Each structure stands twice: as C-alpha cells, then as structure tokens.
mmCIF file of C-alpha atoms in Angstrom:
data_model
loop_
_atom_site.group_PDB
_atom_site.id
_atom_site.type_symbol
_atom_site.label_atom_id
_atom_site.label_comp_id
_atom_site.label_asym_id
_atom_site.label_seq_id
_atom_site.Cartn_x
_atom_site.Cartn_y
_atom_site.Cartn_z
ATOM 1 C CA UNK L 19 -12.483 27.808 4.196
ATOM 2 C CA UNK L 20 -9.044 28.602 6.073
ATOM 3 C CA UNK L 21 -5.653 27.927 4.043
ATOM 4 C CA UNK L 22 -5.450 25.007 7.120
ATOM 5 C CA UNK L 23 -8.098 23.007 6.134
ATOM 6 C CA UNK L 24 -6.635 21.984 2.920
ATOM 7 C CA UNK L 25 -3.680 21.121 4.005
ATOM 8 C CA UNK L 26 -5.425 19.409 7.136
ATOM 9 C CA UNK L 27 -8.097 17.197 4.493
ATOM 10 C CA UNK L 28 -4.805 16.299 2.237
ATOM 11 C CA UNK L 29 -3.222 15.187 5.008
ATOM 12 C CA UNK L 30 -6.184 13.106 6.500
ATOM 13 C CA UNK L 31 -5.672 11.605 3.037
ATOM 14 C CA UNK L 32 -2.741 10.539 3.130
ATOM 15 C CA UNK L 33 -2.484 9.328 6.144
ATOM 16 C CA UNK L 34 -5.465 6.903 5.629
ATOM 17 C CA UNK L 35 -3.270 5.970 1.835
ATOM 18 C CA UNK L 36 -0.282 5.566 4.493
ATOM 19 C CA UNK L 37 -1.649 2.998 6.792
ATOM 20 C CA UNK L 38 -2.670 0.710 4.276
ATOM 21 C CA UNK L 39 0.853 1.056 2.745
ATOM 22 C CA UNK L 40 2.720 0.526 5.413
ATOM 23 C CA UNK L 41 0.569 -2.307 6.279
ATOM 24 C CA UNK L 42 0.862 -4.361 2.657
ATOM 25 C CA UNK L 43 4.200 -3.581 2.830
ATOM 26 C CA UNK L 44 4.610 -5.516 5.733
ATOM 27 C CA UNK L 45 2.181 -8.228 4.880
ATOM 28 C CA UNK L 46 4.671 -8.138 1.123
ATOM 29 C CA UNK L 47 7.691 -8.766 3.676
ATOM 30 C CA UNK L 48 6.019 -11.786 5.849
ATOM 31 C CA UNK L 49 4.660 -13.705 2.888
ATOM 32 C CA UNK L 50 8.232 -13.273 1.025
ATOM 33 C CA UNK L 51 9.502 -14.986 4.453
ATOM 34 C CA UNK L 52 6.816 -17.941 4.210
ATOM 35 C CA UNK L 53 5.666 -18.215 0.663
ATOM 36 C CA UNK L 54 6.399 -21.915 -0.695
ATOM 37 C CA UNK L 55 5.536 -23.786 -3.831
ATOM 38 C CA UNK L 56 6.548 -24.566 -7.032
ATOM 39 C CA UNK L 57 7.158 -21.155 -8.498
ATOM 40 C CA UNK L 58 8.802 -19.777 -5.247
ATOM 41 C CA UNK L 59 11.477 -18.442 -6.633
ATOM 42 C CA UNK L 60 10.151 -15.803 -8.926
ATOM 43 C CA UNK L 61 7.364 -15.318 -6.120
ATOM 44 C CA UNK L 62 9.836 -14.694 -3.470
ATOM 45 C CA UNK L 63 11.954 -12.476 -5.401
ATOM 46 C CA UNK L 64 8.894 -9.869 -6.829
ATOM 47 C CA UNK L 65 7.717 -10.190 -2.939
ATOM 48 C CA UNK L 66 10.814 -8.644 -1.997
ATOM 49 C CA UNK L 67 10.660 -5.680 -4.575
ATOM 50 C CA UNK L 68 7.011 -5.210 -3.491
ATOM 51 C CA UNK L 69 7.720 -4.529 -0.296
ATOM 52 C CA UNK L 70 10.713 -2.438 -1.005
ATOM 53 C CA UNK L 71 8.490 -0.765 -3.547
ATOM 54 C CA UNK L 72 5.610 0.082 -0.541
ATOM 55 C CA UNK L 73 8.292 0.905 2.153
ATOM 56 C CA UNK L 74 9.337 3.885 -0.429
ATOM 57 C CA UNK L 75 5.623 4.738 -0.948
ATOM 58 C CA UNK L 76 5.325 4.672 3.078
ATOM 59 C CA UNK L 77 8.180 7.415 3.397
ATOM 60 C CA UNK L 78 7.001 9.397 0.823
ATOM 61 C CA UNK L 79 3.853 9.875 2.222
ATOM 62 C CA UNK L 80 5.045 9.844 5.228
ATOM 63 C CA UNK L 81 7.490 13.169 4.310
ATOM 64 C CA UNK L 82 4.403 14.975 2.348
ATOM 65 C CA UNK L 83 2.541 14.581 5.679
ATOM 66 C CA UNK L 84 5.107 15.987 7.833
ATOM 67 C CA UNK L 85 5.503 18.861 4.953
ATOM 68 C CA UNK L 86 2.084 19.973 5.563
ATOM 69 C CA UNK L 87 2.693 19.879 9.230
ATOM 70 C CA UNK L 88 1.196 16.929 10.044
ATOM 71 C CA UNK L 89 2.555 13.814 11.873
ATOM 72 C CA UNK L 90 2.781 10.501 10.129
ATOM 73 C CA UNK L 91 1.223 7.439 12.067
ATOM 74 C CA UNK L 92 2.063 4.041 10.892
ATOM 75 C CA UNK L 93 2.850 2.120 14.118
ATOM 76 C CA UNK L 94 2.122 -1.486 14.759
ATOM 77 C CA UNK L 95 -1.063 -0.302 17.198
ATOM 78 C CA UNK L 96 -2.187 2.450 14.362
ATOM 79 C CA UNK L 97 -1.922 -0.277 11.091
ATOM 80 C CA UNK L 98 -4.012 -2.998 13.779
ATOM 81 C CA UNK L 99 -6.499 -0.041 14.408
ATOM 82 C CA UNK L 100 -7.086 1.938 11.426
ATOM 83 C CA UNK L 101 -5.306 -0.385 8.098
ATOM 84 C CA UNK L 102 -8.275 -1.756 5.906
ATOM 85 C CA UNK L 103 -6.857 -4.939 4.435
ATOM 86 C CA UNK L 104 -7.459 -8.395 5.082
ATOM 87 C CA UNK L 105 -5.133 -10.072 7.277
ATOM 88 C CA UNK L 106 -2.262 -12.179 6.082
ATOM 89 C CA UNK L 107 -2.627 -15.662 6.961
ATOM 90 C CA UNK L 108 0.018 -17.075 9.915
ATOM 91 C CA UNK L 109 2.228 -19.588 8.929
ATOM 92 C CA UNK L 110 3.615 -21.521 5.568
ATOM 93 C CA UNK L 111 1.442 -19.719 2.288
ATOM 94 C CA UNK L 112 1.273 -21.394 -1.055
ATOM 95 C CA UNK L 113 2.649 -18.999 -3.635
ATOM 96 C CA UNK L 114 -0.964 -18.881 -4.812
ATOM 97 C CA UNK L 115 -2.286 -17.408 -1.443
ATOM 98 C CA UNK L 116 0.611 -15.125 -1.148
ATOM 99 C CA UNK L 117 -0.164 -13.910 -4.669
ATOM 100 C CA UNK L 118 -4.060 -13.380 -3.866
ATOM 101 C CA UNK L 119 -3.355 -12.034 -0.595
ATOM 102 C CA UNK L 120 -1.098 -9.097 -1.923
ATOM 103 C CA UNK L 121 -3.724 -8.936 -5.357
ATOM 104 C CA UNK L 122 -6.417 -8.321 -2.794
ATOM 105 C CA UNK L 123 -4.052 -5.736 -0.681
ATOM 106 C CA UNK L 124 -2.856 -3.716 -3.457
ATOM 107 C CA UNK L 125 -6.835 -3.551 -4.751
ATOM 108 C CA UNK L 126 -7.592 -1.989 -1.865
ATOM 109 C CA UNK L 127 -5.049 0.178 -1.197
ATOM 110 C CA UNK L 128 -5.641 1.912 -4.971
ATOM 111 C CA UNK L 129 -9.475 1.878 -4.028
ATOM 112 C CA UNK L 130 -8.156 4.278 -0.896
ATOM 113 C CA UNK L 131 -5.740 6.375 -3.212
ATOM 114 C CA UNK L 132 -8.845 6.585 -5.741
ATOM 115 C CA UNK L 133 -11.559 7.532 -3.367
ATOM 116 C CA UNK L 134 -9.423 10.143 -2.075
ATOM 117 C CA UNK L 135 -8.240 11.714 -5.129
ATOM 118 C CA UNK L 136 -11.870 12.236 -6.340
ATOM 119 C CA UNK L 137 -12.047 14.644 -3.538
ATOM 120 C CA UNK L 138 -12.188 18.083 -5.084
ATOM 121 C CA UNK L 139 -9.856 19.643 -1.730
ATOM 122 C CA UNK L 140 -7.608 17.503 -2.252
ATOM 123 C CA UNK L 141 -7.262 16.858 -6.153
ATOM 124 C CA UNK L 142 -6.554 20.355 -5.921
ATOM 125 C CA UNK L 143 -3.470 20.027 -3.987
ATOM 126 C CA UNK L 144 -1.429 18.889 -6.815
ATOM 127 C CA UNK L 145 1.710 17.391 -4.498
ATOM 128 C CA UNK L 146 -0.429 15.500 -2.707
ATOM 129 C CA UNK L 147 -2.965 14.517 -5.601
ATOM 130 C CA UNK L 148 0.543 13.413 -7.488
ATOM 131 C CA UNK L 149 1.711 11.355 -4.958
ATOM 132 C CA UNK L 150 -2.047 9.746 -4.448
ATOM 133 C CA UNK L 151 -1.870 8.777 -8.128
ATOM 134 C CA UNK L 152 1.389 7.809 -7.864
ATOM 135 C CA UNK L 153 0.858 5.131 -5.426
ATOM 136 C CA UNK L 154 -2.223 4.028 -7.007
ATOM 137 C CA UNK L 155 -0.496 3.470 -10.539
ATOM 138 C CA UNK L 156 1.913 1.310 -8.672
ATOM 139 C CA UNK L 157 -0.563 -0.441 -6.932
ATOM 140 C CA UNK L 158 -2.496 -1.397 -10.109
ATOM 141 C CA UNK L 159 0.564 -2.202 -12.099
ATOM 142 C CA UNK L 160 2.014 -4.448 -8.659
ATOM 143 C CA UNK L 161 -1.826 -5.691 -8.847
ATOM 144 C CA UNK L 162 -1.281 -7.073 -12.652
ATOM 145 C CA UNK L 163 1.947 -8.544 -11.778
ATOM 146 C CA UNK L 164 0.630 -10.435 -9.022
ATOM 147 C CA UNK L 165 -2.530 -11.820 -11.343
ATOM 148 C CA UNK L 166 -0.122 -12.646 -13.843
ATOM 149 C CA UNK L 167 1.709 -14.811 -11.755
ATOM 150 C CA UNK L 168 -1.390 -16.982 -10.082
ATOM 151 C CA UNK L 169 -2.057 -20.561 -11.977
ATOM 152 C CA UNK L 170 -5.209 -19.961 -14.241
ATOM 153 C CA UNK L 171 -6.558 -22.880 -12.633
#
C-alpha cells in the first residue's frame, strides 16, 4: 500500500460524511423556514443552531479533504446525486415532521460517520478518524434533542 491510498480512502470518507452534512444542513435550514405548530418557537430556534451546527461540520470536512489533497464536493447536483437521506417534505411541516425528518437525517448521517470509522485505513488516520467521531457525537446528541422534543403521542 502507497502513502496515497490512505490519504485517498480517508478522503473517500469524508467526502461521503460531507454530502450527507451538507445536505441535513440544508434540509435543518428549509424546515426552520416552514416548520409550524404549537411548539414552533423552541423548534424554530434549535433548527437554526442545527443547521449552523452542520454548516461548521460541512467546512471542517470540507478543509480536512482539501488537506489531504483532495477536492470537496457538496454542490446542489452532487447532494441530489450522491446524499443518502430522505427528502424533506415541500411546503408548511408540523413541528413534529420537522423533528422526525431531521431525527431520521442525523441517524443516518452518524450511521455514515460509524461505518466509516470502523474502517481499519481510516481509523488509523487519527485527524480524520477525530473529525468522523466528532460529527457523529454531534449527530447523536442533535438526534436526542430532536426525540426529546417530539409529542410522546
């Protein structure tokens, strides 16, 4: 194995964590635009840290890829092509859908950071492994905040 095809695995990896990233981020931005109901308030407000949260994941990433000489790829036609989540609903969203939809995103996008971090290549990379687990503790912790907040009905 070549000192390259570390570098090139780690940065496969986080380039797939990337797209789903950017993409809940975005999704996190449209539902804090549209998200109605009787707890909007405290809804709207954690959607808008959420996505400020992701968009700082996204860079990150984004900078560790370009570090290891790689070139970050999270346009519109990349995240409609490659992102893995579920597709946010058009339109007005009860605060209950918002809060499943971005539950369900930020499952999946620590299911990415996981599967990628039991890699051996890249678990030995321990930038890139740290920044994997990183965005996965956020994602889980986001996930519980987002549970926490949908009516137990």
């Amino acid at each position: 194995m070549t000192s390259t095809q570390p570098a090139h695995l780690a940065t496969a990896a986080l380039q797939d964590v990337l797209v789903d990233v950017a993409e809940l981020a975005s999704q996190a931005r449209q539902a804090h635009w549209n998200v109605r109901g009787a707890t909007f308030l405290p809804v709207h407000h954690w959607l808008d840290g959420l996505a400020q949260a992701l968009g700082s994941h996204a860079d990150t990433l984004a900078e560790r890829i370009t570090t290891l000489g790689g070139w970050p790829d999270a346009g519109s036609e990349t995240l409609s092509e490659r992102a893995t989540l579920e597709s946010l609903p058009f339109g007005p969203l009860t605060t209950d859908q918002a809060l499943a939809a971005m539950d369900a995103g930020l499952g999946r996008v620590a299911a990415v950071a996981v599967a990628w971090l039991e890699n051996p290549t890249v678990g030995r990379d321990p930038v890139t492994a740290d920044l994997l687990t990183a965005v996965c503790r956020d994602a889980q912790v986001q996930q519980w905040f987002a549970r926490a907040q949908q009516d137990p009905s």
